[in-house]
């Protein structure tokens, strides 16, 4: 032990001395010595280490010249039987690399001219490259927090959007598939919410977008959220990411910390997701076909009462709870739906959910034609994806073709050209992108109404199926990217991309659904928009080794020009069944055009970098020991019009590859170990030009003064010239470990992110004329831990392998500042509250303490001698009595009103993660993916609603909201069940609209929304060589099978704790997630 | 092949670099539906400023004539001898007359619950402040033009403050653009003195009436404020302050006299009293007698709220002879204004032949009658609403002179100027009689022009049953009975707001 210690000391000093050198070198410019070189011919063979098969087509490239300087020169490739031969100077470092294998790097010395190179199949992720900002880095060199997902694990499972498949796979990315609408997206947040804004009202509240930036093949994509603060409610609502076929994706990178995202400028403030599509890589052309047949089934349906049960329940309720029994009889006789049970129109037991939900079968196909090598390769990918929704009258399908070509006409120049076109169609039925309100209403109809048949085809309830709501999204994109290696080791990159998208939505509502019957006739709504984007990026980067330092500088500029146009028209009062403009009622028709919106931004890129190299080229893995990467990205932003704003997004990253330290050389079990720390700030002008300057509204019909048109300022929102940009600052501390021959891989990150100057609206006093003003006074802090643990417990053998990946992230958010220095803001009709020091989106609820067993249990106001009552009503009905819920009177005024709501529970998940397992036995591969969400409070609004339907026993609006829940399973108050009842008396319908015992915003309906979900199990069986040969010249064939959304373990009493709004409300109108089974075939010719 | 790609690469590079460097103009956000303030002001032009200026008048019109019957409710009917006509028996009139405002507002029969909603007035104020802040940035606008627009903004904001102060007393006051802080109500005397200084400084900056002319060239008189309108507004403010800043009463009278002197004697013939036979020209608007009015262009679809239009309450024959007017002035009051024995052409020209008929029978006040049909709705007065009229200025000038007592002959001369025009016999009274004659002349001349109640308040005659039919006691007056209650909306988002306690 002592000896070891004494060995250690001098090395430590040596390190210190090196650091000393580094510091000196910052000031003194040194020129490295060039060694004289002598050429030698290196010959050898390349073999697979495990199978000892020879490997053809392995690239042998020169990575360091004789002087030790890093270069990248293509050398040669192995030919027949894996043999190669190359003539290089002595001292050159060569690298043998091949797809799917770990590369092997070796130094040529004079003594060893014949090499047998054994390549192991890839399991070392350190050599993989990640794109951080504009530069590619190996994982070992990367300082930022980046997660790389290989799409190979994903493709066996069918999904419209690749994001659906990433659930539970990326630490720190919370994906909630909270709506099952085909073609729509769930919510994704990276490292917690970053915007406390909500839109909508009551239970229909949606979180403002905190969507990450998507970059597909180097081109930043527009996201739906960018154009529409309401999220997906308007327009066609097809997510652009749904337009990228999963089969065509090579890998996905998720950039989480600010060092990584700062490089994308302001748009990367909420994280960046980089999607890289496949490229051709085969000397002979290859055709790869993937096809699948799928079956989607609806989830468990909600329990309802049907037929006689329902009628009896209603009659019972009327006789026992009406003002008098005689009035009860009168109510029954008055309503034919109750009394005329012999009438075939009312004598039914229709389960409406069955009418609307269905099992569908679908298919998708993908064909890729590709080929080529490094100097020239090409790919054509054709895709068809179909998904009929499990709710009738909804669905999504997509047709897409993309082409990609890469050409390297000479050593230093490379050009990549890409073009594609996709067409997406979606049918949203009677709802919008997030919910199915029409169907929800229909499915809640009374079971006494007749089922669909010839003579009831135009029944109001069935109208949800009569609505035709089609959206089409048609996109074209083309881009050219070039790379030019200029003299002096300068690399010059250019990107030019053009993107054009049109979106159309047409909604036809049949006349029987038009609410205002006086205006008979159907209506036709049409929204159209088109969007074009030109994106140009040009930058040059320069790298130079100066002794032990590697200095780099990247300079360039980026221009993003967008233009969008939209229009909408509503034709109402059309003759029924007729499409088109003939015969509409002009007085109720309307239309409008937003002629053109231009939004251009330019950014200047300036990113210096330094890294400290190892003096001796002798460390494991070949990485540098100390890496320091600072960068700044100034950006010129035109969002504020003539006030051009410069934002600066600075960041730095430091990494210590400690496993490469000489003093840890003896720790053989440690294959890799590094500590990363990064800091970065992303500054983003989120406000629009109208927020800053105000909007002036010309051309408004009827705005004339003395016959002359006038232009008022828009008094909706006050101009605010000094709106600060949203600044999010992130600290990240990460630890990467690989141990025991890479059996265990661990990545952990702790982060602290502060988002300052968030936009929020404050309501103004009316003497200011304007309704609201935007401020940048909200600050939010997110902090948390993320870890990802990969275990490969069995040594990779030919027959069996297994990898398990466990991902966990814990996020906590704290509000640190609110506008006007207030302590708390209650917003959106009291559904959420923002309180300083608390989490950003707490539930704001009435506290329920059970049910009053007897009238005498209700507290009495000593001042008036009267019982507790609800606010807003002075009648006798308002006083609480037996069977009513016990709401806690927080302010002690003996009136239950909105002042008695309390902050209870957090609507956002605290912990998310997943376990993902890959098994291979011989030709069979199995992937099991699970995910979980822990510690989230959700509101079972759907249950509250269905209890609430007892408010109308006469079924006066039997068409809607008439369904009754079989409440026998619930412990509710009746005169015979007074003590210990959990749910209030639902039958007391004469008072229900006053007391509102079944209001959703009470703790009675708050439940634990934690769940553990088996997302999917997919299997692939690859056919053996013999079978392939028998079938013809087939290179590879897999048979796949998968089951998706298999089971959710949860204490939640509703259907699905995931299928809730962003604020945790489970609405009956939510589009349920289907369960999907698929069988597929994957063939490569 | 290689060469081609080389060139291609260069071309692409040059193209992209060229685009990036040469595209500063591209860096814009544009939308043709709404203009940003940036485009509107810093890249704007005179037409933009003009159309924005008009929006101030439009909001002022909303505040007074469209959103609620502001002028008639606050000025004409409050504490006035006005009677609702059976069979409608609209309690609006009786509640206003008896100063029972809380009941009035809760009943809301004619949209009067919006009378106290001052938001539209503050939209005028904000618009004016925004105009003043940004006008300097508009390129290609001459200094004279800028000063003209500035004057309009200053006039409109102070007119709005004055209108509000007369109704609410203390009001929130600010002159900064984009005021967003929640303000308490400022003392009315301070507010109105600020208004006077504001108006004075813009008039003083133009001593030769260059930028703020007596008449807007090419404009009909009164549609846009002219110098006379500003002077009369200042006179009104001074006369109002007499009551509420009584220790300085003589200063305010003297100011009014000075301003009146400018208005009447220095206007270079811009304003004069039209022949009384041309009454319909006077009240349709745009005449030489008009100083400021609110536009109503029926052809462009601009129609005042039916209840806001004073004339609609007192005329009926334009619709059909079988109809009834909603209200009438009782014989007692009309007989006092226009004695049946004395000649006064206003009797015949401004009232119908039934002027002296027994109360409860149909009669019309035809002063403003100018009927038209707009969008299927009848209106008895399709003309503009007069806010300030030359005759008003003459009588105010006379009143200030008589109160000072320094030059009663001049006061008499001014009074008789108005009487002569009406063909009434000249007066020759002095002292208190002269003051009374001037007061009653104002009532007579300005009936239905939103002055009645405010004259009662500022002269103190509201306490005197000899002048006022529905008096307010001094105690109640001091408690704030002369004001209106503050609208509940004013308390939203403003903890500093206070109510007029009399109405609580």
Tab-separated table of C-alpha atoms in Angstrom, chain A residues 21 38 124 148 192 203 289 292 343 406 446 530 532 539 683 701 771 809 844:
chain	number	residue	atom	x	y	z
A	21	UNK	CA	2.461	24.290	-18.969
A	38	UNK	CA	10.068	7.209	-43.145
A	124	UNK	CA	-18.473	0.671	-27.004
A	148	UNK	CA	-28.154	8.993	-28.142
A	192	UNK	CA	-39.593	19.867	-16.461
A	203	UNK	CA	-60.924	21.638	-16.927
A	289	UNK	CA	-38.902	-3.471	-47.180
A	292	UNK	CA	-46.779	-4.425	-40.879
A	343	UNK	CA	-92.648	3.255	-27.176
A	406	UNK	CA	-24.264	12.123	-50.925
A	446	UNK	CA	-78.977	8.019	-22.300
A	530	UNK	CA	-49.219	27.687	-46.050
A	532	UNK	CA	-42.482	28.405	-46.298
A	539	UNK	CA	-19.813	28.377	-41.144
A	683	UNK	CA	-31.697	33.767	-24.221
A	701	UNK	CA	-65.146	46.958	-41.027
A	771	UNK	CA	-56.931	44.875	-20.748
A	809	UNK	CA	-35.400	11.226	-13.580
A	844	UNK	CA	-56.341	24.495	-6.285
